[in-house]
Short mmCIF file of C-alpha atoms in Angstrom, two decimals:
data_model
loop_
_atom_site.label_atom_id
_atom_site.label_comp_id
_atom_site.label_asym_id
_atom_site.label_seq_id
_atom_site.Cartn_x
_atom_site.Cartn_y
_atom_site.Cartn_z
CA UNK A 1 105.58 130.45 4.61
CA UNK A 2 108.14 133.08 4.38
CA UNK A 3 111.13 132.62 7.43
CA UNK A 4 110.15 134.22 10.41
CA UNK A 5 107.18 135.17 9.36
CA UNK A 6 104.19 135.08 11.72
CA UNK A 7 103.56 133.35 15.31
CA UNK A 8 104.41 130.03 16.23
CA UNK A 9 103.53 127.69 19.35
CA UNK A 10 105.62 125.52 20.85
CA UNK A 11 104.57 123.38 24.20
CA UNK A 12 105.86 124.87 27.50
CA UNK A 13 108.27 122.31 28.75
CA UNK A 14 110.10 122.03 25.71
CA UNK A 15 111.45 125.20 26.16
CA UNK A 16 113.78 126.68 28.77
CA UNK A 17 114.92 130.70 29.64
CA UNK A 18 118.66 131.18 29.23
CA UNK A 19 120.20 134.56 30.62
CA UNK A 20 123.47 135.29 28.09
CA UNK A 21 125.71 137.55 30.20
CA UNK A 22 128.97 139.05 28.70
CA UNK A 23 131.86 139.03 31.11
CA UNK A 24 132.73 142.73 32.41
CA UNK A 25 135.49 144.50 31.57
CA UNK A 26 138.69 142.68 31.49
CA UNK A 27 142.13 144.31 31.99
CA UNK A 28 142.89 142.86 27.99
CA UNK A 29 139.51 144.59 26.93
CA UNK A 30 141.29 148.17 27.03
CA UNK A 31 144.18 147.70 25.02
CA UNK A 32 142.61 144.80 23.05
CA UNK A 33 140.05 147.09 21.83
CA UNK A 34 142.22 149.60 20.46
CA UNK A 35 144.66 147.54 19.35
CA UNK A 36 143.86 143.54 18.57
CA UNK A 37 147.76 142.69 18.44
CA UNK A 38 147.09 143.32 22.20
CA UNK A 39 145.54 139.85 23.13
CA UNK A 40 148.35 138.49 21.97
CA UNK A 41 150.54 139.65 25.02
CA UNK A 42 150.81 137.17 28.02
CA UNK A 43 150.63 140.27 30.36
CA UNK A 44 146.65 139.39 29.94
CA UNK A 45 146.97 135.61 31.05
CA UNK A 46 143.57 134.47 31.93
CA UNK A 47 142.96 138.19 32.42
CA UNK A 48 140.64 139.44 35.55
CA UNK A 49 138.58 142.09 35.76
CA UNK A 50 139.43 145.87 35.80
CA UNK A 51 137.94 148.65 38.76
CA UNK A 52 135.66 149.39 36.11
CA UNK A 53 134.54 145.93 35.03
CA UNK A 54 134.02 145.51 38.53
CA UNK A 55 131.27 148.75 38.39
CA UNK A 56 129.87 146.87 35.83
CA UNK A 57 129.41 144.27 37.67
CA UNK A 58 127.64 146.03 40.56
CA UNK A 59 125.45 147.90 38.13
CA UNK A 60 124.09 144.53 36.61
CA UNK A 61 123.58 142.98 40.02
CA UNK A 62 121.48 145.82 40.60
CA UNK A 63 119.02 144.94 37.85
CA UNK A 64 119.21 141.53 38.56
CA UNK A 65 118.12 142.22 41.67
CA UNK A 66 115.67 145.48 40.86
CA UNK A 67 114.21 143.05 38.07
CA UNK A 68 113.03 140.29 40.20
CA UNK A 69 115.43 137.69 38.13
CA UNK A 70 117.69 136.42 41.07
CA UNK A 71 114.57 135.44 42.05
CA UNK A 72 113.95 133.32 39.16
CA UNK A 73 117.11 131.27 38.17
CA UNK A 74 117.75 127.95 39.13
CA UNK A 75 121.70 127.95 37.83
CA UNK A 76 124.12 129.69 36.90
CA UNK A 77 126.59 128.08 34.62
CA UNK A 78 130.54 130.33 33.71
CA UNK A 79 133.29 129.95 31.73
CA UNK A 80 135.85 128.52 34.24
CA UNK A 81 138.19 131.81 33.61
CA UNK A 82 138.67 134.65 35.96
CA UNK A 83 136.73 137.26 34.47
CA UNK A 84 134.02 135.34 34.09
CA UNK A 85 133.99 133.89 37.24
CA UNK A 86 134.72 136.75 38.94
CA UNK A 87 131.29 138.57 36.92
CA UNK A 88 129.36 135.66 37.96
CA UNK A 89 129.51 135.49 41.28
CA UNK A 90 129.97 139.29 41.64
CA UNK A 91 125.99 139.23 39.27
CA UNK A 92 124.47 136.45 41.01
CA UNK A 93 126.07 135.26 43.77
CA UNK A 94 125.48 136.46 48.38
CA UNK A 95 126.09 139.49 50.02
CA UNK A 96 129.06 140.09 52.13
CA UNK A 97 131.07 136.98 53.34
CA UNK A 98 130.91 136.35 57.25
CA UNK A 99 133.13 133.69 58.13
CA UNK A 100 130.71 130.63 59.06
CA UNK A 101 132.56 127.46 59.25
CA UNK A 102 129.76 125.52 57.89
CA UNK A 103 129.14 128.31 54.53
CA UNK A 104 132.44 128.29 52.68
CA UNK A 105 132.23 131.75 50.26
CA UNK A 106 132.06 132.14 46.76
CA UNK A 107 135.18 133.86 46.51
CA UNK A 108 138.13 134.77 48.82
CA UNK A 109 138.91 138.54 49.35
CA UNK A 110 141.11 140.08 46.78
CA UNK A 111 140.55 137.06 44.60
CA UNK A 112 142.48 137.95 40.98
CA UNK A 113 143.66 141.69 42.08
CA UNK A 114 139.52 142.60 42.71
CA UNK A 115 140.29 144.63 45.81
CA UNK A 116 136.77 143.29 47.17
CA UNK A 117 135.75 141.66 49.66
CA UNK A 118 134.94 137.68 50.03
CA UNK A 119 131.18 137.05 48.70
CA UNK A 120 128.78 134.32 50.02
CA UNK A 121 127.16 131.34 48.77
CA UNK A 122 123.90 132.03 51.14
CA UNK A 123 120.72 132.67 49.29
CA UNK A 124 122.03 132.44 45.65
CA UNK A 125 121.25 129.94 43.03
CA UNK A 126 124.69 127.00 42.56
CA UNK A 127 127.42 128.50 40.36
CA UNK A 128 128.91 125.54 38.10
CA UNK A 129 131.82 125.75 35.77
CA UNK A 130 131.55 124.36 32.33
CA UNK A 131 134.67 124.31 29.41
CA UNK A 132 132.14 124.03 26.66
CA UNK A 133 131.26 127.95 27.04
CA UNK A 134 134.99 129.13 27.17
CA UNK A 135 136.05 132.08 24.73
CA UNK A 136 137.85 131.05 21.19
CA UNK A 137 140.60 128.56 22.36
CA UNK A 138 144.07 129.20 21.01
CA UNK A 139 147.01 131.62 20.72
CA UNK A 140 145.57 134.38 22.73
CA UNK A 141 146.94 134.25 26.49
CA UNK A 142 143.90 136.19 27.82
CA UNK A 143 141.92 133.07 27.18
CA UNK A 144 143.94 130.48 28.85
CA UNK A 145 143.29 129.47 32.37
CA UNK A 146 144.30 128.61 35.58
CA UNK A 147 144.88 125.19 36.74
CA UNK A 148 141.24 124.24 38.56
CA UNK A 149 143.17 123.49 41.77
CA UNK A 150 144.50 127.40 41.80
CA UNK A 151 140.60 128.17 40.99
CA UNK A 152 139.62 125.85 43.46
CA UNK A 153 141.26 128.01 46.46
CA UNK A 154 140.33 131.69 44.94
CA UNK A 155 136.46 130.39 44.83
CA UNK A 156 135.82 127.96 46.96
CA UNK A 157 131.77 127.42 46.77
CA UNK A 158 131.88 126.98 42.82
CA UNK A 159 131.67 123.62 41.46
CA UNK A 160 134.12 122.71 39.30
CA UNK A 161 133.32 119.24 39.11
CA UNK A 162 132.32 119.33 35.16
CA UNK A 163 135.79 119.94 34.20
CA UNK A 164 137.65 117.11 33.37
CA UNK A 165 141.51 118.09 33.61
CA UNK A 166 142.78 120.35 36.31
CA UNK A 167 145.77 121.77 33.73
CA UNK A 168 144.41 123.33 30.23
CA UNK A 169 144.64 121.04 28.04
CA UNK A 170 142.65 122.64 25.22
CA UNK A 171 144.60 125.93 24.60
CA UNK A 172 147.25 125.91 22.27
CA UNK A 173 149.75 128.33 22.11
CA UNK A 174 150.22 127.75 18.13
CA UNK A 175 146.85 126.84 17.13
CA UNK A 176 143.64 129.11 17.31
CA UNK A 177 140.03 126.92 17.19
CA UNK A 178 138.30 127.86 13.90
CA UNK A 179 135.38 129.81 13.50
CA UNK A 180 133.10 126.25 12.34
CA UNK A 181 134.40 124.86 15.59
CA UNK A 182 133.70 127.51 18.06
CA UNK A 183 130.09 127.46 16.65
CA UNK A 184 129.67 123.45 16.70
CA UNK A 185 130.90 123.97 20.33
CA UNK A 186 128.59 126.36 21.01
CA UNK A 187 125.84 124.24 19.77
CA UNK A 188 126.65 121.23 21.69
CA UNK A 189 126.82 123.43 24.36
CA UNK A 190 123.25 124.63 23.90
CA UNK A 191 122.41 120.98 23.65
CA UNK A 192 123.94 119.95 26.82
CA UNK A 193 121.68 121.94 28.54
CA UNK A 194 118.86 120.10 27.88
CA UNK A 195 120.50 117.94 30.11
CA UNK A 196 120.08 119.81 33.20
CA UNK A 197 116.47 119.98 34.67
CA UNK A 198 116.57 123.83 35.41
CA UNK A 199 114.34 125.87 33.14
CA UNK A 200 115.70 129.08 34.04
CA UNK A 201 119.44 129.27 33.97
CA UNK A 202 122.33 132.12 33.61
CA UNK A 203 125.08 131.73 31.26
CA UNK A 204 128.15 133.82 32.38
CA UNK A 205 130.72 133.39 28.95
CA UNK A 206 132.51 135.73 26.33
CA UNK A 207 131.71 137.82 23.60
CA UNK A 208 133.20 135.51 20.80
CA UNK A 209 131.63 132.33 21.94
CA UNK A 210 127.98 134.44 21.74
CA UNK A 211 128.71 136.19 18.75
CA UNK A 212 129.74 132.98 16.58
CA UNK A 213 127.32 130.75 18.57
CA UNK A 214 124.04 133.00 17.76
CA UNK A 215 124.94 133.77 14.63
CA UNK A 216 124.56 129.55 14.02
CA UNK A 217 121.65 129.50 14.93
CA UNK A 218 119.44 132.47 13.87
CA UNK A 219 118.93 131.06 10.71
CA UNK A 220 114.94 130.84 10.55
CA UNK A 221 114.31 134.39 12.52
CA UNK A 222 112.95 137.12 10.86
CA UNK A 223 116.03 139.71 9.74
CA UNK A 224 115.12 142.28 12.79
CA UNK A 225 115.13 139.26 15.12
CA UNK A 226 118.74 137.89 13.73
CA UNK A 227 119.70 141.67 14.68
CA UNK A 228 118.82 142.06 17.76
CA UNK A 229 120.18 138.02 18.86
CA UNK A 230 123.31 138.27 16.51
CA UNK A 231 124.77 141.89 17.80
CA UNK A 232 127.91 141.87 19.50
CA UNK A 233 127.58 142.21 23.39
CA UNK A 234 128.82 144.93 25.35
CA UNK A 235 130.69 143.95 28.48
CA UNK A 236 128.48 142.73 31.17
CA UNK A 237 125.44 142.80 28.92
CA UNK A 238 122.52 140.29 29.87
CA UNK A 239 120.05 139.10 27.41
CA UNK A 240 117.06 137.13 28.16
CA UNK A 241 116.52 134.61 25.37
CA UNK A 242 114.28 131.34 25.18
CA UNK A 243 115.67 127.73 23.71
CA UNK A 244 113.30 125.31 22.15
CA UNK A 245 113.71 121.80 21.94
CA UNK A 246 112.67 121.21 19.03
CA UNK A 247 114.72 117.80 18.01
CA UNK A 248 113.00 115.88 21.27
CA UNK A 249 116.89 116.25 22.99
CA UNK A 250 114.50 116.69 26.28
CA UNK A 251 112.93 113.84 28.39
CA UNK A 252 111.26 115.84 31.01
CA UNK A 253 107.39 115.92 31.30
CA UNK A 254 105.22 119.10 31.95
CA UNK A 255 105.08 120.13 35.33
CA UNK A 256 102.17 122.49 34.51
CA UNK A 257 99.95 121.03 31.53
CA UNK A 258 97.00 118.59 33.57
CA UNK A 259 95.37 115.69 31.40
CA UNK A 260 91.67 116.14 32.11
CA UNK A 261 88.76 113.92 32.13
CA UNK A 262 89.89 113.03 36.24
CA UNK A 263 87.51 111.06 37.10
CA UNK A 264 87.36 108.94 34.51
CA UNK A 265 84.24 108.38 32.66
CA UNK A 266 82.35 108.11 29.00
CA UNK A 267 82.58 111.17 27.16
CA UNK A 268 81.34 112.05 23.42
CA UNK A 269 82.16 115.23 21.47
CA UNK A 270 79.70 117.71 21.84
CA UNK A 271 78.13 116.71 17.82
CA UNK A 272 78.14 113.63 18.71
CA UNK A 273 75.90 114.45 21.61
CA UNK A 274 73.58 116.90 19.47
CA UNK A 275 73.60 114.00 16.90
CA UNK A 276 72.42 111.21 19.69
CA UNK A 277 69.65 113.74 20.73
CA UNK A 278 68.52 114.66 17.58
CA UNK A 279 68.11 110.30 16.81
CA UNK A 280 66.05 109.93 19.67
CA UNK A 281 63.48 112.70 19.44
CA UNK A 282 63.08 111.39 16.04
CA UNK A 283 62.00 107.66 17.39
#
């Protein structure tokens, strides 16, 4: 069969919805983007979001919210930087803060020069942090972070628990990850999600950990498919996309499919039946 070609099937709860969602606008995106010698300035240290980026974010919380897709997700996993941190909660996270002693907030006010108020926890799916989805480690300053305790004060309700060192240990001032390893990362990523029982989860991350990630695996799409996955994204772009297990990585059982024949009891095919009739007219 030619790639891509056709319809396939594949059973229900061997697949789960993922919601790819480019960070907003980052104060390294505008100079970055007209000049790439740009990320290399340490003026853009774990850069946060601009005014802008920050309309962005409104503007997709909107269709979130307009779409019926807060609704929906079960998780929301980030890249434990501020920009993306700052878009997640900002997309999927509560309203307006009011201080509750038992409800700690999502973020503090003014958290990373936002000039916004603190945002709840109430009514919004967990956010978790995760290192596996950070941008292409190495050399750049924009994509080094924050030690997790500093995080740990500016957004109080996220769990950070996941991340294993509270300093960064994988950037590297002189060495930038390689293409190949940014995409195996990005797989093992994917797979570690079939870890998690949610079937509908948002994945707040960076535009060179999708591009290089996607592009791995739209191998076996059909070439307008591989466009429309393998794109770069804009900032604060969502994409609804749908992960199959298709190497058995996933335990779980089907919460919808139902086995039949309850009660028990004998039961032929229907020839067989026709077959057993037509013997016993004949005696």
């Amino acid at each position: 069969m030619e790639t891509g070609a056709g319809i396939g099937l594949y059973p229900l709860h061997r697949c789960k919805n993922i919601y790819l969602v480019r960070h907003a606008q980052g104060i390294h995106n505008v100079d970055g983007e007209k000049n790439y010698k740009a990320y290399m300035s340490h003026d853009y240290f774990d850069a946060e979001l601009t005014q802008l980026g920050w309309q962005q974010v409104d503007n997709l919380r909107k269709h979130v919210h307009s779409s019926g897709l807060h609704k929906k997700i079960e998780l929301v996993i980030s890249s434990p930087l501020m920009r993306t941190m700052q878009t997640a909660v900002g997309v999927f996270g509560g309203d307006g803060y009011t201080d509750m002693s038992d409800v700690l907030p999502l973020m503090v006010a003014n958290a990373g020069n936002s000039n916004r108020a603190a945002i709840s926890s109430s009514n919004c799916p967990p956010i978790i942090t995760e290192e596996s989805c950070r941008e292409h480690l190495g050399v750049h300053p924009c994509d080094q972070r924050r030690s997790i305790s500093d995080y740990q004060f500016l957004f109080p309700a996220v769990d950070f628990s996941l991340i294993e060192s509270d300093e960064d240990n994988l950037w590297k001032a002189d060495v930038r990850e390689t293409i190949e390893e940014l995409a195996a990362r990005g797989k093992k990523f994917l797979n570690w999600l079939w870890t998690r029982k949610e079937k509908e989860i948002a994945i707040v991350t960076h535009s060179g950990f999708l591009f290089h990630t996607l592009n791995a695996l739209q191998n076996e799409c059909h070439p307008d498919v591989k466009k429309e996955i393998c794109s770069h994204f804009a900032n604060c772009e969502l994409r609804s996309m749908v992960i199959v297990d298709r190497s058995m990585l996933g335990s779980d059982i089907s919460v919808t499919d139902y086995p039949g024949k309850i009660p028990k009891g004998i039961d032929l095919p229907s020839d067989a039946v026709v077959e057993d009739n037509n013997i016993k007219k004949g005696e």
